[in-house]
Amino acid sequence: DSGVTQTPKHLITATGQRVTLRCSPRSGDLSVYWYQQSLDQGLQFLIQYYNGEERAKGNILERFSAQQFPDLHSELNLSSLELGDSALYFCASSVGPTVSSYEQYFGPGTRLTVT
Amino acid sequence: AQSVTQLGSHVSVSEGALVLLRCNYSSSVPPYLFWYVQYPNQGLQLLLKYTSAATLVKGINGFEAEFKKSETSFHLTKPSAHMSDAAEYFCAVSVNTGTASKLTFGTGTRLQVTL
């Protein structure tokens, strides 16, 4: 158990819908990262927040958005869902903002299925 | 932009045999390199990382990797495979921007260990 929690574990929804994925980082971690893992695209970095501020952006679609709240939990919002958005979404957390200095701890993921 | 290439999407070894998982990187600046392991239905776990200190890096579970700049490689090895090593392994590269960093993952190598 990494200490990072993600809810829900599974989510099934229809095309065009909107969903919110939630991540609670390890106690004391200020940085939260979101990743998407799919058969087509592999494992891709989406976005990073550090202490409430966006710090780095990856291949995140405009239909997707995220935020980190004052209590440091984070939410990833996916809207106008398409079949291709079906994937495993991981959250990771670390104490600091750089992966070279601070190990990332991954949550178990949320499996999203769009039908 | 940085990238990693993992040669071989599937590797099968016998229990007790040498494990060698290959990773080559591309980066215009000195990279930070990582190996992660993903067990079925779990998130990723850091095995080891290279951050420009020693070129031979030792990680958890008996794994190690050697950074070879001349070959732009960071191959993962373990002298003797165990059944519990069966998992998917991801090589990743990161370049710090100073205030943040993001991981770029390879496509993964699934390791099968047979009796």
mmCIF file of C-alpha atoms in Angstrom:
data_model
loop_
_atom_site.group_PDB
_atom_site.id
_atom_site.type_symbol
_atom_site.label_atom_id
_atom_site.label_comp_id
_atom_site.label_asym_id
_atom_site.label_seq_id
_atom_site.Cartn_x
_atom_site.Cartn_y
_atom_site.Cartn_z
ATOM 1 C CA ASP A 1 0.000 0.000 0.000
ATOM 2 C CA SER A 2 1.587 3.242 -1.230
ATOM 3 C CA GLY A 3 -0.559 5.505 0.928
ATOM 4 C CA VAL A 4 -2.106 7.164 -2.125
ATOM 5 C CA THR A 5 -5.825 6.573 -2.432
ATOM 6 C CA GLN A 6 -7.950 6.911 -5.530
ATOM 7 C CA THR A 7 -11.699 6.769 -5.884
ATOM 8 C CA PRO A 8 -13.614 5.242 -7.464
ATOM 9 C CA LYS A 9 -11.774 2.047 -8.403
ATOM 10 C CA HIS A 10 -13.968 1.451 -11.411
ATOM 11 C CA LEU A 11 -16.176 3.769 -13.402
ATOM 12 C CA ILE A 12 -18.420 2.896 -16.331
ATOM 13 C CA THR A 13 -20.102 5.713 -18.195
ATOM 14 C CA ALA A 14 -21.448 6.624 -21.608
ATOM 15 C CA THR A 15 -19.965 8.755 -24.344
ATOM 16 C CA GLY A 16 -20.558 12.454 -23.912
ATOM 17 C CA GLN A 17 -20.726 12.247 -20.133
ATOM 18 C CA ARG A 18 -18.517 13.911 -17.529
ATOM 19 C CA VAL A 19 -16.752 12.191 -14.646
ATOM 20 C CA THR A 20 -14.549 13.220 -11.740
ATOM 21 C CA LEU A 21 -11.693 11.115 -10.437
ATOM 22 C CA ARG A 22 -10.395 11.774 -6.970
ATOM 23 C CA CYS A 23 -6.939 11.354 -5.480
ATOM 24 C CA SER A 24 -5.730 11.728 -1.921
ATOM 25 C CA PRO A 25 -1.942 11.948 -1.682
ATOM 26 C CA ARG A 26 0.201 10.422 1.024
ATOM 27 C CA SER A 27 0.246 12.356 4.237
ATOM 28 C CA GLY A 28 2.781 15.167 3.930
ATOM 29 C CA ASP A 29 3.112 15.005 0.148
ATOM 30 C CA LEU A 30 2.579 18.328 -1.607
ATOM 31 C CA SER A 31 2.898 17.216 -5.211
ATOM 32 C CA VAL A 32 0.260 15.299 -7.160
ATOM 33 C CA TYR A 33 0.691 13.840 -10.634
ATOM 34 C CA TRP A 34 -1.937 12.351 -12.962
ATOM 35 C CA TYR A 35 -1.183 9.693 -15.561
ATOM 36 C CA GLN A 36 -3.244 7.861 -18.168
ATOM 37 C CA GLN A 37 -2.481 4.267 -19.104
ATOM 38 C CA SER A 38 -4.150 2.857 -22.199
ATOM 39 C CA LEU A 39 -3.392 0.104 -24.669
ATOM 40 C CA ASP A 40 -3.101 2.627 -27.512
ATOM 41 C CA GLN A 41 -1.059 5.359 -25.866
ATOM 42 C CA GLY A 42 0.791 3.497 -23.133
ATOM 43 C CA LEU A 43 1.545 5.349 -19.918
ATOM 44 C CA GLN A 44 1.356 9.110 -20.354
ATOM 45 C CA PHE A 45 1.877 11.993 -17.978
ATOM 46 C CA LEU A 46 -1.100 14.342 -17.887
ATOM 47 C CA ILE A 47 -0.508 17.063 -15.321
ATOM 48 C CA GLN A 48 1.275 17.930 -12.069
ATOM 49 C CA TYR A 49 0.238 20.117 -9.159
ATOM 50 C CA TYR A 50 2.421 21.241 -6.323
ATOM 51 C CA ASN A 51 0.862 22.779 -3.225
ATOM 52 C CA GLY A 52 -2.201 23.865 -5.148
ATOM 53 C CA GLU A 53 -0.423 25.270 -8.203
ATOM 54 C CA GLU A 54 -0.136 23.708 -11.631
ATOM 55 C CA ARG A 55 3.547 22.960 -12.250
ATOM 56 C CA ALA A 56 3.814 20.833 -15.383
ATOM 57 C CA LYS A 57 1.545 19.786 -18.183
ATOM 58 C CA GLY A 58 1.801 16.782 -20.449
ATOM 59 C CA ASN A 59 -0.499 15.316 -23.055
ATOM 60 C CA ILE A 60 -3.695 16.439 -21.395
ATOM 61 C CA LEU A 61 -6.673 17.061 -23.655
ATOM 62 C CA GLU A 62 -8.622 20.311 -23.434
ATOM 63 C CA ARG A 63 -11.676 18.255 -22.402
ATOM 64 C CA PHE A 64 -9.745 17.253 -19.277
ATOM 65 C CA SER A 65 -8.990 19.494 -16.339
ATOM 66 C CA ALA A 66 -7.580 19.049 -12.871
ATOM 67 C CA GLN A 67 -7.127 20.917 -9.657
ATOM 68 C CA GLN A 68 -5.526 20.492 -6.264
ATOM 69 C CA PHE A 69 -7.460 21.691 -3.267
ATOM 70 C CA PRO A 70 -6.180 23.354 -0.066
ATOM 71 C CA ASP A 71 -6.290 20.000 1.731
ATOM 72 C CA LEU A 72 -3.995 18.745 -1.081
ATOM 73 C CA HIS A 73 -6.372 16.209 -2.551
ATOM 74 C CA SER A 74 -6.752 16.435 -6.291
ATOM 75 C CA GLU A 75 -9.510 15.852 -8.803
ATOM 76 C CA LEU A 76 -9.270 15.055 -12.483
ATOM 77 C CA ASN A 77 -12.333 16.055 -14.470
ATOM 78 C CA LEU A 78 -12.991 14.380 -17.801
ATOM 79 C CA SER A 79 -15.787 15.767 -19.963
ATOM 80 C CA SER A 80 -17.421 15.005 -23.313
ATOM 81 C CA LEU A 81 -16.105 11.508 -22.923
ATOM 82 C CA GLU A 82 -15.176 9.457 -25.960
ATOM 83 C CA LEU A 83 -14.584 5.733 -26.333
ATOM 84 C CA GLY A 84 -10.864 6.427 -26.607
ATOM 85 C CA ASP A 85 -10.815 7.878 -23.102
ATOM 86 C CA SER A 86 -11.257 4.396 -21.672
ATOM 87 C CA ALA A 87 -8.097 3.808 -19.677
ATOM 88 C CA LEU A 88 -6.538 3.368 -16.275
ATOM 89 C CA TYR A 89 -5.926 6.717 -14.619
ATOM 90 C CA PHE A 90 -3.199 6.848 -12.006
ATOM 91 C CA CYS A 91 -2.463 9.452 -9.428
ATOM 92 C CA ALA A 92 0.958 9.710 -7.836
ATOM 93 C CA SER A 93 2.257 11.918 -5.066
ATOM 94 C CA SER A 94 5.603 13.061 -3.773
ATOM 95 C CA VAL A 95 6.951 15.387 -1.124
ATOM 96 C CA GLY A 96 8.608 17.788 -3.541
ATOM 97 C CA PRO A 97 8.086 18.956 -7.100
ATOM 98 C CA THR A 98 10.868 17.135 -8.942
ATOM 99 C CA VAL A 99 11.045 13.402 -9.634
ATOM 100 C CA SER A 100 14.826 13.367 -9.519
ATOM 101 C CA SER A 101 14.861 14.306 -5.862
ATOM 102 C CA TYR A 102 11.564 13.014 -4.575
ATOM 103 C CA GLU A 103 10.150 9.553 -5.182
ATOM 104 C CA GLN A 104 6.678 9.335 -6.637
ATOM 105 C CA TYR A 105 4.244 6.960 -4.975
ATOM 106 C CA PHE A 106 1.481 5.661 -7.201
ATOM 107 C CA GLY A 107 -2.091 4.951 -6.275
ATOM 108 C CA PRO A 108 -3.923 1.811 -7.437
ATOM 109 C CA GLY A 109 -5.659 3.658 -10.253
ATOM 110 C CA THR A 110 -9.200 4.266 -11.452
ATOM 111 C CA ARG A 111 -10.317 2.160 -14.380
ATOM 112 C CA LEU A 112 -12.602 4.187 -16.632
ATOM 113 C CA THR A 113 -14.717 2.441 -19.233
ATOM 114 C CA VAL A 114 -16.628 4.584 -21.710
ATOM 115 C CA THR A 115 -19.392 2.756 -23.570
ATOM 116 C CA ALA B 1 12.279 16.355 -26.061
ATOM 117 C CA GLN B 2 13.284 13.258 -24.191
ATOM 118 C CA SER B 3 12.147 9.706 -24.898
ATOM 119 C CA VAL B 4 12.871 6.102 -23.997
ATOM 120 C CA THR B 5 12.693 2.956 -26.073
ATOM 121 C CA GLN B 6 12.225 -0.433 -24.495
ATOM 122 C CA LEU B 7 13.308 -3.289 -26.707
ATOM 123 C CA GLY B 8 11.062 -6.302 -26.383
ATOM 124 C CA SER B 9 7.486 -6.022 -25.222
ATOM 125 C CA HIS B 10 7.662 -9.536 -23.768
ATOM 126 C CA VAL B 11 10.614 -11.306 -22.170
ATOM 127 C CA SER B 12 10.474 -14.837 -20.816
ATOM 128 C CA VAL B 13 13.143 -16.333 -18.556
ATOM 129 C CA SER B 14 13.435 -19.441 -16.459
ATOM 130 C CA GLU B 15 13.472 -19.176 -12.709
ATOM 131 C CA GLY B 16 17.071 -18.665 -11.606
ATOM 132 C CA ALA B 17 18.172 -17.261 -14.954
ATOM 133 C CA LEU B 18 19.542 -13.805 -15.642
ATOM 134 C CA VAL B 19 16.987 -11.080 -16.258
ATOM 135 C CA LEU B 20 17.930 -8.396 -18.801
ATOM 136 C CA LEU B 21 15.422 -5.740 -19.787
ATOM 137 C CA ARG B 22 16.644 -3.190 -22.285
ATOM 138 C CA CYS B 23 16.088 0.545 -22.292
ATOM 139 C CA ASN B 24 17.629 3.202 -24.516
ATOM 140 C CA TYR B 25 17.027 6.871 -23.981
ATOM 141 C CA SER B 26 17.159 10.050 -25.981
ATOM 142 C CA SER B 27 17.717 13.366 -24.282
ATOM 143 C CA SER B 28 19.377 16.621 -25.257
ATOM 144 C CA VAL B 29 20.409 17.289 -21.664
ATOM 145 C CA PRO B 30 21.697 14.957 -18.937
ATOM 146 C CA PRO B 31 18.739 12.785 -18.073
ATOM 147 C CA TYR B 32 17.349 11.301 -14.935
ATOM 148 C CA LEU B 33 16.407 7.675 -15.589
ATOM 149 C CA PHE B 34 14.063 5.372 -13.741
ATOM 150 C CA TRP B 35 12.792 1.823 -13.728
ATOM 151 C CA TYR B 36 9.319 1.116 -12.386
ATOM 152 C CA VAL B 37 7.525 -2.190 -11.875
ATOM 153 C CA GLN B 38 3.788 -2.746 -12.163
ATOM 154 C CA TYR B 39 2.239 -5.894 -10.708
ATOM 155 C CA PRO B 40 -1.204 -6.933 -11.977
ATOM 156 C CA ASN B 41 -3.998 -4.621 -10.847
ATOM 157 C CA GLN B 42 -1.600 -2.354 -8.987
ATOM 158 C CA GLY B 43 0.040 1.003 -9.460
ATOM 159 C CA LEU B 44 3.679 1.514 -10.319
ATOM 160 C CA GLN B 45 6.495 1.071 -7.838
ATOM 161 C CA LEU B 46 9.959 2.593 -8.178
ATOM 162 C CA LEU B 47 12.701 -0.017 -8.566
ATOM 163 C CA LEU B 48 15.658 2.320 -8.962
ATOM 164 C CA LYS B 49 16.740 5.654 -10.386
ATOM 165 C CA TYR B 50 19.811 7.274 -11.892
ATOM 166 C CA THR B 51 20.397 10.911 -11.027
ATOM 167 C CA SER B 52 23.974 11.478 -12.245
ATOM 168 C CA ALA B 53 25.765 10.004 -9.248
ATOM 169 C CA ALA B 54 27.082 6.440 -9.590
ATOM 170 C CA THR B 55 26.541 4.898 -13.013
ATOM 171 C CA LEU B 56 25.706 1.501 -11.514
ATOM 172 C CA VAL B 57 22.493 1.838 -9.571
ATOM 173 C CA LYS B 58 21.197 -0.763 -7.186
ATOM 174 C CA GLY B 59 17.506 -1.006 -6.512
ATOM 175 C CA ILE B 60 15.009 -3.055 -4.602
ATOM 176 C CA ASN B 61 14.391 -6.782 -4.985
ATOM 177 C CA GLY B 62 17.925 -7.450 -6.262
ATOM 178 C CA PHE B 63 17.621 -5.375 -9.428
ATOM 179 C CA GLU B 64 20.308 -3.064 -10.736
ATOM 180 C CA ALA B 65 20.879 -0.929 -13.806
ATOM 181 C CA GLU B 66 23.903 0.639 -15.423
ATOM 182 C CA PHE B 67 23.889 4.040 -17.058
ATOM 183 C CA LYS B 68 26.025 4.005 -20.211
ATOM 184 C CA LYS B 69 26.214 7.414 -21.798
ATOM 185 C CA SER B 70 28.146 6.201 -24.850
ATOM 186 C CA GLU B 71 25.381 3.703 -25.630
ATOM 187 C CA THR B 72 22.511 5.902 -24.344
ATOM 188 C CA SER B 73 21.345 2.864 -22.430
ATOM 189 C CA PHE B 74 19.997 2.061 -18.992
ATOM 190 C CA HIS B 75 19.377 -1.673 -19.023
ATOM 191 C CA LEU B 76 17.841 -3.412 -16.011
ATOM 192 C CA THR B 77 19.347 -6.664 -14.760
ATOM 193 C CA LYS B 78 18.868 -9.212 -12.027
ATOM 194 C CA PRO B 79 21.245 -12.161 -11.666
ATOM 195 C CA SER B 80 18.621 -14.733 -10.759
ATOM 196 C CA ALA B 81 14.928 -14.467 -11.626
ATOM 197 C CA HIS B 82 12.257 -15.390 -9.139
ATOM 198 C CA MET B 83 8.649 -16.234 -9.870
ATOM 199 C CA SER B 84 7.605 -13.133 -7.951
ATOM 200 C CA ASP B 85 9.453 -10.962 -10.513
ATOM 201 C CA ALA B 86 6.749 -11.614 -13.103
ATOM 202 C CA ALA B 87 5.309 -8.172 -13.818
ATOM 203 C CA GLU B 88 5.466 -5.313 -16.280
ATOM 204 C CA TYR B 89 8.525 -3.091 -16.184
ATOM 205 C CA PHE B 90 8.683 0.485 -17.375
ATOM 206 C CA CYS B 91 11.736 2.578 -18.117
ATOM 207 C CA ALA B 92 11.237 6.323 -17.783
ATOM 208 C CA VAL B 93 13.213 9.495 -18.368
ATOM 209 C CA SER B 94 12.826 12.911 -16.808
ATOM 210 C CA VAL B 95 14.366 16.277 -17.339
ATOM 211 C CA ASN B 96 13.908 18.801 -14.589
ATOM 212 C CA THR B 97 12.734 22.266 -15.493
ATOM 213 C CA GLY B 98 13.924 23.581 -12.167
ATOM 214 C CA THR B 99 10.587 23.847 -10.458
ATOM 215 C CA ALA B 100 8.946 20.712 -11.795
ATOM 216 C CA SER B 101 9.586 17.613 -13.783
ATOM 217 C CA LYS B 102 7.629 15.043 -15.681
ATOM 218 C CA LEU B 103 8.257 11.427 -16.510
ATOM 219 C CA THR B 104 8.208 10.080 -20.047
ATOM 220 C CA PHE B 105 7.647 6.337 -20.009
ATOM 221 C CA GLY B 106 8.601 3.601 -22.405
ATOM 222 C CA THR B 107 6.030 1.166 -23.718
ATOM 223 C CA GLY B 108 6.823 -1.421 -21.075
ATOM 224 C CA THR B 109 8.237 -4.940 -21.044
ATOM 225 C CA ARG B 110 6.224 -7.801 -19.639
ATOM 226 C CA LEU B 111 8.487 -10.259 -17.833
ATOM 227 C CA GLN B 112 7.359 -13.851 -17.610
ATOM 228 C CA VAL B 113 9.212 -16.246 -15.300
ATOM 229 C CA THR B 114 8.823 -19.952 -15.956
ATOM 230 C CA LEU B 115 9.734 -22.982 -13.870
#
